[in-house]
Short mmCIF file of C-alpha atoms in Angstrom, two decimals:
data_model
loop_
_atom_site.label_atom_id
_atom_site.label_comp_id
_atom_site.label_asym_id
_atom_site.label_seq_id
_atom_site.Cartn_x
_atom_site.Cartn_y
_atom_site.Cartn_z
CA UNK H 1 62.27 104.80 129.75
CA UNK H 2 66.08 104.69 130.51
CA UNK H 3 65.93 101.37 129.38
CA UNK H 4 64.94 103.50 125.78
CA UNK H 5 67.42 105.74 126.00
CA UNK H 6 69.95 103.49 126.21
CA UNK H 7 69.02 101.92 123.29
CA UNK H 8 69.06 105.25 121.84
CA UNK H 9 72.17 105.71 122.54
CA UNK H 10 74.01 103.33 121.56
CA UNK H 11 72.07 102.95 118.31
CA UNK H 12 73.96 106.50 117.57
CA UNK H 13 77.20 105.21 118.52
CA UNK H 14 76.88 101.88 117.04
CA UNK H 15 75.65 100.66 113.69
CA UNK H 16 72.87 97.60 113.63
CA UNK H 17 75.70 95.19 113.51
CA UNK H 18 77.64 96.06 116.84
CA UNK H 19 80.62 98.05 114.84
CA UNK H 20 81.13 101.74 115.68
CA UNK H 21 78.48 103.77 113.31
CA UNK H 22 80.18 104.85 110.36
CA UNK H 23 80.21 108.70 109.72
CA UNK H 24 81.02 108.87 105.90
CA UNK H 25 79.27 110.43 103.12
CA UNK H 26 79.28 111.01 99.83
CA UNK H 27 81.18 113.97 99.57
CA UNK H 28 83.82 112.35 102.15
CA UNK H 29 83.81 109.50 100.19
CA UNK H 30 84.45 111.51 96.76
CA UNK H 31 87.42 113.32 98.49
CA UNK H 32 88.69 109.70 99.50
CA UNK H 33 88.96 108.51 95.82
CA UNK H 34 89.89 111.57 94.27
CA UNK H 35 93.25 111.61 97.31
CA UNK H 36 93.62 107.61 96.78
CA UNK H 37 93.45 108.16 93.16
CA UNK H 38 95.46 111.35 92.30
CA UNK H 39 99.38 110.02 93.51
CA UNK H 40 102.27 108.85 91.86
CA UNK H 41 100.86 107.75 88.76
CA UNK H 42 99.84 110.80 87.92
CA UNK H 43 103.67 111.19 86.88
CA UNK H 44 104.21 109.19 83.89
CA UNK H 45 100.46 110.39 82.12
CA UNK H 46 102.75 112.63 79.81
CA UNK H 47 104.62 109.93 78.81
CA UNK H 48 101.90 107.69 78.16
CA UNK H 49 100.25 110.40 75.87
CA UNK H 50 103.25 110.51 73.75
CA UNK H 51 102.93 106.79 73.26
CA UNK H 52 99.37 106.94 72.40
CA UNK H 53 99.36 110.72 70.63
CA UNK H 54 96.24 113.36 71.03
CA UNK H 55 93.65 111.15 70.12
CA UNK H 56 94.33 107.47 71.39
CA UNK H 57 95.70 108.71 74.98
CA UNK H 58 92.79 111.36 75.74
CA UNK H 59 90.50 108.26 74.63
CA UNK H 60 92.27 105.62 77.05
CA UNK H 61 92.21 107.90 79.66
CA UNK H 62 88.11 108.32 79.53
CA UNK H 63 87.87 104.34 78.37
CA UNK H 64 89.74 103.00 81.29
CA UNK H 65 87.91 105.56 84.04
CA UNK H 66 84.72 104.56 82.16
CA UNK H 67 85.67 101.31 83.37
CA UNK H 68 86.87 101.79 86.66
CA UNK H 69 83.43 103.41 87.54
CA UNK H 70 81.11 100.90 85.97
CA UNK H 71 82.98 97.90 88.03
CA UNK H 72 83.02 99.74 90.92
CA UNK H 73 79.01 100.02 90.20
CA UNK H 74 78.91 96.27 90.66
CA UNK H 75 81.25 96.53 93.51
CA UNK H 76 79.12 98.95 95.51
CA UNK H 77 75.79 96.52 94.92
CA UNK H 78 77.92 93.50 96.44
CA UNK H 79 79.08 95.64 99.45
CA UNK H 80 76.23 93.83 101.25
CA UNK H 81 75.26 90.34 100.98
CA UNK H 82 73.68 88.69 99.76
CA UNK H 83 71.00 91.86 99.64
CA UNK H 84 72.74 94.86 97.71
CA UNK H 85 70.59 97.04 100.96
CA UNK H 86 69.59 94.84 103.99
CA UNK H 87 71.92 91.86 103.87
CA UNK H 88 75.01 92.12 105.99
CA UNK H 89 78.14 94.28 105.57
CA UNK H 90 81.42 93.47 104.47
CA UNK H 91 84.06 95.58 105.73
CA UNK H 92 87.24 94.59 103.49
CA UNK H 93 87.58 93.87 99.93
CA UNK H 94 88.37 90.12 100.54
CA UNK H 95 85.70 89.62 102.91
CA UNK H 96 83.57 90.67 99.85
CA UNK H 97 84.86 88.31 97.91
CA UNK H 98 84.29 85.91 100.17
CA UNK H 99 81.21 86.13 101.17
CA UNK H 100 79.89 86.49 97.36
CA UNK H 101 82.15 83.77 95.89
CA UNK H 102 83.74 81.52 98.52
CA UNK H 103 86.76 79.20 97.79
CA UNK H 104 89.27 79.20 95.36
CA UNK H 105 88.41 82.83 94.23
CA UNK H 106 88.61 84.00 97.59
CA UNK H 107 92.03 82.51 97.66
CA UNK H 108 92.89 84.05 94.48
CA UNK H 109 91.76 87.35 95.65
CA UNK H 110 94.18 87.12 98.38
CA UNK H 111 96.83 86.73 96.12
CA UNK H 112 95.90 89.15 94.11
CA UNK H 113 95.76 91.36 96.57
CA UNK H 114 98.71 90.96 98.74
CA UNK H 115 101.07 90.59 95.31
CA UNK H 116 99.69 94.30 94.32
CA UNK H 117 100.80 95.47 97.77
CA UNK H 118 103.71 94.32 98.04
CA UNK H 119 104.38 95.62 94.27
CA UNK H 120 103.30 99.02 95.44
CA UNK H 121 105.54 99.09 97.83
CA UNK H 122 108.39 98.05 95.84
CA UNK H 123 107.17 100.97 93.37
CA UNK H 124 107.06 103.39 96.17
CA UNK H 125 110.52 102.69 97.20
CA UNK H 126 111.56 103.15 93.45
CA UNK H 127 109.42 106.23 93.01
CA UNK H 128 110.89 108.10 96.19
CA UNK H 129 114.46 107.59 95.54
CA UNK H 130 114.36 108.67 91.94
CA UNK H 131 112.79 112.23 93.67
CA UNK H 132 115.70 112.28 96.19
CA UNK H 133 118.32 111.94 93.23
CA UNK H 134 116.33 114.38 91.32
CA UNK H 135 116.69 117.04 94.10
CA UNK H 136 120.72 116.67 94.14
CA UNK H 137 120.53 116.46 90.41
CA UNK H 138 118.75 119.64 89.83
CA UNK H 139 120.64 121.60 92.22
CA UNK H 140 123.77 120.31 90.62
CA UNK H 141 122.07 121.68 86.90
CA UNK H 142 121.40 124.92 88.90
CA UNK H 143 124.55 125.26 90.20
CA UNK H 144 127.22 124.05 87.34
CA UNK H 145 124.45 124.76 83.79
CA UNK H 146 122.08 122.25 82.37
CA UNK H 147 124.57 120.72 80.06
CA UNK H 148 126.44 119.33 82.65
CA UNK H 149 125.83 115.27 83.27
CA UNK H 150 124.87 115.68 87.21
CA UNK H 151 124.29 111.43 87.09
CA UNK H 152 123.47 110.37 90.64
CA UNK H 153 122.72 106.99 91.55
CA UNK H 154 119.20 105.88 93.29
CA UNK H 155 120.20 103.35 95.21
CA UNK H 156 121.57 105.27 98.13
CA UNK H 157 118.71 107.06 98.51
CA UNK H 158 116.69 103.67 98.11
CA UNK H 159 118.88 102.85 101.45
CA UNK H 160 117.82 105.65 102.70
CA UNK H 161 114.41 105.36 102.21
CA UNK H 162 114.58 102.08 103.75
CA UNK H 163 116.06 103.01 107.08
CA UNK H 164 113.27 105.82 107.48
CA UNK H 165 110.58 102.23 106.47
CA UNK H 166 112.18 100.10 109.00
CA UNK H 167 112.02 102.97 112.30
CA UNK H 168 108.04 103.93 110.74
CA UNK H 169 106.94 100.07 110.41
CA UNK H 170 107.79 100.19 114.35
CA UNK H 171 105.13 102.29 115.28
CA UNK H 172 102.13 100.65 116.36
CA UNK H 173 98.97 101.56 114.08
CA UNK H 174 101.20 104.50 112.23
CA UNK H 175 99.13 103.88 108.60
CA UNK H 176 95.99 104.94 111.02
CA UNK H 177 97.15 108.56 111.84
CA UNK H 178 94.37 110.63 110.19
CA UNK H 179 97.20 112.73 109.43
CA UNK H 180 98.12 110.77 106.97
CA UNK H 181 95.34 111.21 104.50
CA UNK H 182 95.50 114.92 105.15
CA UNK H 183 99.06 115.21 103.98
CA UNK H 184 98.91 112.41 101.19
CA UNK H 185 95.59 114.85 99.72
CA UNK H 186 98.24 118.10 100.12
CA UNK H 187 101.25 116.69 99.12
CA UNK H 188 99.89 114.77 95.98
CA UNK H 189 97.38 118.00 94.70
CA UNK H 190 100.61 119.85 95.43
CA UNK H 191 103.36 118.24 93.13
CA UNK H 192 100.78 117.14 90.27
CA UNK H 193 99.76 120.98 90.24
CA UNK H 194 103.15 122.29 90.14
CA UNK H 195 104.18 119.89 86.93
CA UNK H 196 100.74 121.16 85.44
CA UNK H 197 101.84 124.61 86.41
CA UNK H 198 105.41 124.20 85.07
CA UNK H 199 103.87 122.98 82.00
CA UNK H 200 102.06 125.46 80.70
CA UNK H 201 104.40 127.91 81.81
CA UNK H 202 106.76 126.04 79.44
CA UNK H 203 104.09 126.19 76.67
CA UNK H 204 103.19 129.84 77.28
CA UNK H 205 107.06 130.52 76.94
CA UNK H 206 107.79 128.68 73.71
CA UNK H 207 110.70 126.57 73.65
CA UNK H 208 111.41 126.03 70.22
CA UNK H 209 109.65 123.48 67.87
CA UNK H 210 107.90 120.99 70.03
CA UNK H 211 106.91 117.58 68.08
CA UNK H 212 103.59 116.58 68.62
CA UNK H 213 101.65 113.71 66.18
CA UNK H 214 98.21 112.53 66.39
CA UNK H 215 99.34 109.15 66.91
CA UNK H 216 102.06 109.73 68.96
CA UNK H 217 105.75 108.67 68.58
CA UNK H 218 106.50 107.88 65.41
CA UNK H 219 107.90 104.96 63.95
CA UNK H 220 111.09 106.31 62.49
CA UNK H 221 114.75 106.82 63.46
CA UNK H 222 115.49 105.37 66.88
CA UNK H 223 111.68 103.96 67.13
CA UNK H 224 110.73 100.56 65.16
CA UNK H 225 107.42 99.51 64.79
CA UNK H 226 107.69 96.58 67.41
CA UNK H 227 109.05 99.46 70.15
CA UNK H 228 106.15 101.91 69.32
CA UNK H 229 103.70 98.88 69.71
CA UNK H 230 105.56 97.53 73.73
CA UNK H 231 105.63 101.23 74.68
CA UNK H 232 101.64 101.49 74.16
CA UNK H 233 101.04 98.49 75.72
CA UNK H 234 103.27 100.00 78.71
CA UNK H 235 101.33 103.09 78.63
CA UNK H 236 98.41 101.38 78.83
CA UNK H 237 99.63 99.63 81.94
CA UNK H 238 100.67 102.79 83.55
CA UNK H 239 96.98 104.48 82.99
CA UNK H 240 95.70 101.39 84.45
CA UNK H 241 97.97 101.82 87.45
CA UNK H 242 97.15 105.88 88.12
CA UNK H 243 93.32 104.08 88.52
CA UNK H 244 93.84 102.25 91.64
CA UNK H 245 91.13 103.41 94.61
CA UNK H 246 89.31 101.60 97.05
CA UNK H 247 85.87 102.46 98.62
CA UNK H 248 85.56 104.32 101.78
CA UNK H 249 83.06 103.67 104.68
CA UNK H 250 79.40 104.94 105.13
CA UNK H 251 76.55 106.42 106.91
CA UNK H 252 73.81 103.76 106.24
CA UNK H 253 71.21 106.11 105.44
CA UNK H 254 70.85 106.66 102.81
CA UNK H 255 71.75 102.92 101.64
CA UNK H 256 75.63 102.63 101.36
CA UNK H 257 75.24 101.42 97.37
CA UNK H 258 73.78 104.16 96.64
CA UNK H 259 75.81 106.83 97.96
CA UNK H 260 78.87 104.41 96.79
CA UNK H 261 77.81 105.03 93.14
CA UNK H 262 77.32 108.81 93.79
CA UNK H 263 80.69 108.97 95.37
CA UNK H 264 82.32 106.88 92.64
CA UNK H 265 81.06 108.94 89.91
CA UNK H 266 81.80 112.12 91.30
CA UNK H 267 85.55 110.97 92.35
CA UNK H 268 86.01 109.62 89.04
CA UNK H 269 84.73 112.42 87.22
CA UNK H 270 87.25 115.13 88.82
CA UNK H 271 90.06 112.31 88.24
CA UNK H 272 89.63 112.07 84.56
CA UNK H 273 89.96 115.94 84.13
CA UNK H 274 92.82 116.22 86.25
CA UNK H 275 94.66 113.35 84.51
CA UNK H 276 93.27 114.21 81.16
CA UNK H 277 95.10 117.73 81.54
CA UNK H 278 97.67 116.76 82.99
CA UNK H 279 98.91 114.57 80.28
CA UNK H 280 97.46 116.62 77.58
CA UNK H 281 99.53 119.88 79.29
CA UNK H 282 102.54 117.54 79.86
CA UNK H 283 102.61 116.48 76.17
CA UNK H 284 102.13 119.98 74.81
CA UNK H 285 104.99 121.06 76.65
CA UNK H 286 107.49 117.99 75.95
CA UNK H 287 106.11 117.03 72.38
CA UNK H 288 107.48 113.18 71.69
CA UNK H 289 110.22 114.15 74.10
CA UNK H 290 108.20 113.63 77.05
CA UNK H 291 110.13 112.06 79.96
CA UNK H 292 108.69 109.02 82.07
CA UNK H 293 108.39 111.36 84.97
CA UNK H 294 107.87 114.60 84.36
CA UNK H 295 109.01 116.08 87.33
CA UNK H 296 112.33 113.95 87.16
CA UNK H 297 113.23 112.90 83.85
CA UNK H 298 114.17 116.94 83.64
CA UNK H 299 112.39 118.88 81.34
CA UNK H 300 112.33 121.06 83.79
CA UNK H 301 115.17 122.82 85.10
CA UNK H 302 114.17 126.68 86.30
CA UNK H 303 113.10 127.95 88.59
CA UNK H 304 114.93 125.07 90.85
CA UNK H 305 113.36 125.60 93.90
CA UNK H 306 110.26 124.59 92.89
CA UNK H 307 110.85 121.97 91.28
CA UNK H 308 112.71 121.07 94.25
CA UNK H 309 109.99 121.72 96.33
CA UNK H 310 107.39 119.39 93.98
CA UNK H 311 110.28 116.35 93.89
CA UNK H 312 109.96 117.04 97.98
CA UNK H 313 106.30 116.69 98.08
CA UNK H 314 106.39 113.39 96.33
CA UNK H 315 108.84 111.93 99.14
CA UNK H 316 106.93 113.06 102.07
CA UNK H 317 103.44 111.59 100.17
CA UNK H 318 105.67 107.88 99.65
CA UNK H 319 107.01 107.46 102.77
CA UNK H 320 103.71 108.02 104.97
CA UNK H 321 101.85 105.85 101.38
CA UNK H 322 104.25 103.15 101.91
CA UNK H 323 103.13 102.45 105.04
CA UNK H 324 99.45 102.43 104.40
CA UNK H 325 100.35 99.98 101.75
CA UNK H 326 102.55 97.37 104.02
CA UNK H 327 100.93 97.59 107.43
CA UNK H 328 97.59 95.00 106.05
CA UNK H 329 100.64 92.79 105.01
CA UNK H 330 102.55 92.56 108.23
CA UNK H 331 99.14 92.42 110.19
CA UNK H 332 98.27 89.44 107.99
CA UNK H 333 101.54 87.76 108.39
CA UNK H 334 101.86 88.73 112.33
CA UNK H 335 98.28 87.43 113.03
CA UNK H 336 99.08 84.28 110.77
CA UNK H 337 102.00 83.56 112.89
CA UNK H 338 100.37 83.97 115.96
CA UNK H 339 97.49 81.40 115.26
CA UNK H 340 100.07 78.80 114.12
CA UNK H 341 102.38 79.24 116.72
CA UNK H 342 100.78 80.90 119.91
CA UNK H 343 103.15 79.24 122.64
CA UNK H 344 106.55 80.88 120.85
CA UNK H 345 107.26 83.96 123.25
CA UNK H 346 109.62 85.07 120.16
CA UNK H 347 106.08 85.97 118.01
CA UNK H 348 103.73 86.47 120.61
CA UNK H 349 106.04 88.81 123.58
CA UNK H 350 106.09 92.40 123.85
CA UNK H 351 108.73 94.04 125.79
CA UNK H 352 107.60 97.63 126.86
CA UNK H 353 110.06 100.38 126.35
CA UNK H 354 109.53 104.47 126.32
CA UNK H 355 109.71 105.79 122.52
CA UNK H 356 110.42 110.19 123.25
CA UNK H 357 106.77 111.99 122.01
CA UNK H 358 105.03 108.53 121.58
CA UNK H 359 104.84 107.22 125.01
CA UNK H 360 105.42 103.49 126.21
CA UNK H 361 104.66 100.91 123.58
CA UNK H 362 105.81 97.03 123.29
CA UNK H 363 108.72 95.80 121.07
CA UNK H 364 108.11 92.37 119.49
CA UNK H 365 111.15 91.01 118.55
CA UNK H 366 109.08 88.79 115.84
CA UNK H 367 107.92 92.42 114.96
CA UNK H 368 111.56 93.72 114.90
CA UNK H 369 112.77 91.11 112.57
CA UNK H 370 110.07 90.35 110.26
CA UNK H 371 108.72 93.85 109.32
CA UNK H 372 113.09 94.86 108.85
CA UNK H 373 113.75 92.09 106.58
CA UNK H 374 110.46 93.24 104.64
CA UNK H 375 111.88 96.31 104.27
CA UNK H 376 115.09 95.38 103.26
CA UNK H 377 113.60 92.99 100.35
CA UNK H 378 111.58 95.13 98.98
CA UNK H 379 114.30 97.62 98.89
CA UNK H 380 116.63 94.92 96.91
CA UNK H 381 114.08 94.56 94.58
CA UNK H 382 113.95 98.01 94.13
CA UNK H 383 117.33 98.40 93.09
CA UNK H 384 116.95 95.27 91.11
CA UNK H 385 114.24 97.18 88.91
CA UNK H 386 115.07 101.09 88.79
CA UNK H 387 112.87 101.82 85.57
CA UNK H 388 110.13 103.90 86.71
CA UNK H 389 107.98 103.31 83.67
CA UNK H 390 108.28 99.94 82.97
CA UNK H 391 107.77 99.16 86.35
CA UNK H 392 104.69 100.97 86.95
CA UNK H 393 103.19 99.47 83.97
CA UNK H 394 103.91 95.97 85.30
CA UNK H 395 102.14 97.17 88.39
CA UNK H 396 99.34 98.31 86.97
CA UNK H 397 98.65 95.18 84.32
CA UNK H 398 98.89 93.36 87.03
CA UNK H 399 96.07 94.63 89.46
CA UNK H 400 93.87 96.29 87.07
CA UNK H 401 92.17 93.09 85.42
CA UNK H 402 91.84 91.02 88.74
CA UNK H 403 91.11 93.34 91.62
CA UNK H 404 89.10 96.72 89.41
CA UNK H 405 87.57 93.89 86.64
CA UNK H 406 87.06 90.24 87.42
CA UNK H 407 85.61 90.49 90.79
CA UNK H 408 83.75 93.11 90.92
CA UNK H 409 81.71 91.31 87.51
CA UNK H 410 82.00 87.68 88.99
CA UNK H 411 80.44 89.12 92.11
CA UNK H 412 77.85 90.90 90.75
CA UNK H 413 76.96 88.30 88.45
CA UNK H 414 76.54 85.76 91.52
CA UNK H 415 74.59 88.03 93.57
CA UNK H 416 72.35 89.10 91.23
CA UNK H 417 71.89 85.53 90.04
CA UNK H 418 72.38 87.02 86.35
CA UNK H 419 71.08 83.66 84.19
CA UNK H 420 74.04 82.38 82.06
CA UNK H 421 73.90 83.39 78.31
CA UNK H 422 71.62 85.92 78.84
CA UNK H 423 72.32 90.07 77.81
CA UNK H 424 74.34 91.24 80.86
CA UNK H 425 76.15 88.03 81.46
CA UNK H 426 77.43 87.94 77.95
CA UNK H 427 78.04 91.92 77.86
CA UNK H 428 80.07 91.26 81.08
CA UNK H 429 82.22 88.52 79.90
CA UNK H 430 83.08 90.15 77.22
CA UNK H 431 84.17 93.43 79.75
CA UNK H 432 85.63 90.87 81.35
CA UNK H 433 87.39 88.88 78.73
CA UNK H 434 88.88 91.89 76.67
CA UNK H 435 89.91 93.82 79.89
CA UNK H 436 92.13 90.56 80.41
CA UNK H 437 93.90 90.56 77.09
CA UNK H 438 94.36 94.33 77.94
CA UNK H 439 96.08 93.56 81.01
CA UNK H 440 98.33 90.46 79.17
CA UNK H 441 99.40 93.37 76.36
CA UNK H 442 100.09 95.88 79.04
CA UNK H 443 102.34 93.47 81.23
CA UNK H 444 104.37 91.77 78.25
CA UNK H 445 105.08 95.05 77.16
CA UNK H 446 106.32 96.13 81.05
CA UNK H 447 108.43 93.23 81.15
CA UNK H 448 109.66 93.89 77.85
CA UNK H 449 110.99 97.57 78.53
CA UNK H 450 111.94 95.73 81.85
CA UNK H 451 114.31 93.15 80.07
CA UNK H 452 115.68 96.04 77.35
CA UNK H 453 116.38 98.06 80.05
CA UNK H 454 118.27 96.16 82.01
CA UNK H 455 120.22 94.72 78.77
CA UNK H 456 121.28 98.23 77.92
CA UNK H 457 122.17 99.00 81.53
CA UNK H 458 124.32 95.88 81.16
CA UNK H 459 126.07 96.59 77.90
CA UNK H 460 126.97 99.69 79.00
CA UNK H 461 128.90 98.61 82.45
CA UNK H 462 130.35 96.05 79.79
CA UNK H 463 131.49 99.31 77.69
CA UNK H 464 132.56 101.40 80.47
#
């Protein structure tokens, strides 16, 4: 009998394969998409629409979510393997891909993977410091009138930003603080709401003739037909960016798939309204005009202090987010290290020391180092590459066909044993197949605004 009930027990702290029993459902799982989703790229979604006008943009919007839901459809059948429902878990995307494809891919994946991180980060870094110039900036239109120039550099603040990354990447298991999600979901529904609110305020108040097209842009004075065509392809990269989510964890009952495709849909759903007014609200209130970042490029100016307040939210979101997004690269690195060299006391030594409100912890000085010069290289690159836009597009071309598209289908396809040539194989390589020439436009025409941009940034140090 006790014998039983210990049993009992620990099957309800433990799951049937040892871990600690998972305690998420759909509607947790929903809020986790709609918090991972909803962040910094909801930013640019003005811009994008005035690349794409009131038809295409609204369109791309629904096709790419359409997309991100059905692959993530395949991804939550593959969560398990090789049975979509009894086989065994997999607790990390590249464990996924492992167990379901093996070899190279998995390889690939890990590429893939790591290169989008440490891309995000660079972003983040990027994003942040172009808020902390817009506060000065807008308190500097506030103060002096809006026609004044107010030009502040970012890369101080960049520096800034990267002193506060190298004291947080100390703390042990900091990206874990539940905290964390709680003020990324406030801070993010806060400063996409206020641009949403600013911009229909700015609609409601009129502010003179507005240009809006059905197409967009248009090819004309100070926009030839080869710039219109790289700024859609940017756009489209930056949409694919603002779609970027992962899958949270689950109760097993009912099966994890299934409440993985309820979740999806449902997150998904709420995403592509939110976007789809936000850039739609953004347009109508900057016409063509629209900045790359509506809540810095300064359409904006009154009332200050809120605008303030949004370009405040967006730094506290980054610099917890940028953590989330490094910490699985210095644990892979650290734990790399450690296996290759386990006798070095210089990777593998802690020395304990007191840290005020945090208690005793150990300082690595492998730790120290590594996870500093990190910092400080991604902050160079940063500075490297301060185009907001461009960048983000890059970002976004660059994850969206490997890590939303081509494993999530190549998975599926192998666990499913879907016969070569048949309907859904040929249906998914073609998903597959266009989504990748989608992602080549959208990155060529990234790293083309990337290469203008820094050509005009050039000619005019060369002028001044």
């Amino acid at each position: 009998m006790q014998k039983a009930n210990g049993i009992e027990a620990a099957s309800s702290i433990f799951d049937d394969d040892g871990r600690p029993k998972r305690t998420g459902t759909w509607l947790t799982a929903s809020a986790h998409i709609i918090t991972a989703v909803i962040g910094s790229g909801v930013l640019s979604l003005a811009w994008c629409i005035a690349q794409l006008g009131w038809v295409a943009g609204p369109v791309a919007l629904m096709i790419f979510s359409l997309i991100t839901w059905y692959t993530s459809v395949l991804l939550a059948d593959c969560y398990r393997s090789p049975h979509p429902v009894t086989g065994t878990r997999n607790y990390t995307y590249m464990n996924v891909v492992k167990a379901n494809l093996g070899g190279l891919k998995f390889k690939f994946c890990g590429v893939a993977q790591y290169g989008n991180l440490v891309g995000v980060t660079i972003g983040y870094t990027l994003t942040t410091s172009i808020s902390m110039a817009a506060i000065k900036r807008s308190n500097c239109f506030h103060k002096h009138g809006h026609g004044v120039g107010c030009h502040t550099s970012n890369n101080p603040f960049m520096i800034i930003f990267g002193i506060i990354q190298i004291v947080l990447s100390q703390i042990p298991n900091f990206h874990e603080l539940s905290v964390l999600s709680i003020i990324a979901a406030v801070m993010s529904f806060a400063y996409s709401s206020i641009g949403i609110g600013l911009s229909v305020a700015k609609v409601a108040g009129g502010n003179g003739h507005i240009e809006e097209t059905l197409t967009g842009t248009p090819v004309g004075k100070g926009m030839s037909s080869m710039d219109k065509m790289w700024n859609v392809f940017s756009a489209l990269g930056d949409i694919a960016f603002a779609y970027a989510f992962s899958n949270d964890t689950l109760k097993s009952s009912p099966p994890e798939n299934k409440v993985m495709k309820r979740a999806t849909f449902v997150g998904i759903s709420i995403t592509t309204v939110f976007y789809t007014v936000c850039g739609m609200v953004g347009y109508a209130a900057f016409g063509n005009k629209a900045p790359g970042n509506f809540l810095t490029g300064f359409g904006f100016f009154e009332p200050f202090w809120l605008v303030d307040f949004a370009n405040i939210c967006i730094v506290v979101h980054l610099v917890g987010a940028y953590q989330v997004y490094c910490q699985p690269i210095f644990g892979f690195v650290e734990s790399s290290c450690s296996k290759k060299w386990p006798q070095s006391k210089f990777i593998t030594r802690g020395y304990p020391i007191n840290v005020p409100c945090y208690g005793t912890t150990k300082l690595s000085l492998f730790r120290l180092t590594w996870r500093t010069a990190y910092v400080i290289f991604t902050t160079a690159l940063a500075m490297l590459f301060p185009f907001f836009n461009d960048f983000v597009g890059l970002l976004g071309a660059l994850s969206f066909w490997p890590l939303t598209v081509y494993f999530p289908v190549e998975m599926y396809i192998a666990q499913a044993k879907i016969p070569r040539f048949s309907f859904t194989w040929i249906w998914l390589q073609i998903l597959n197949w266009v989504c990748l020439i989608i992602t080549l436009l959208a990155a060529a025409g990234s790293i083309r605004g990337l290469i203008k941009s820094l050509q005009t940034i050039q000619l005019f140090n060369s002028v001044s």
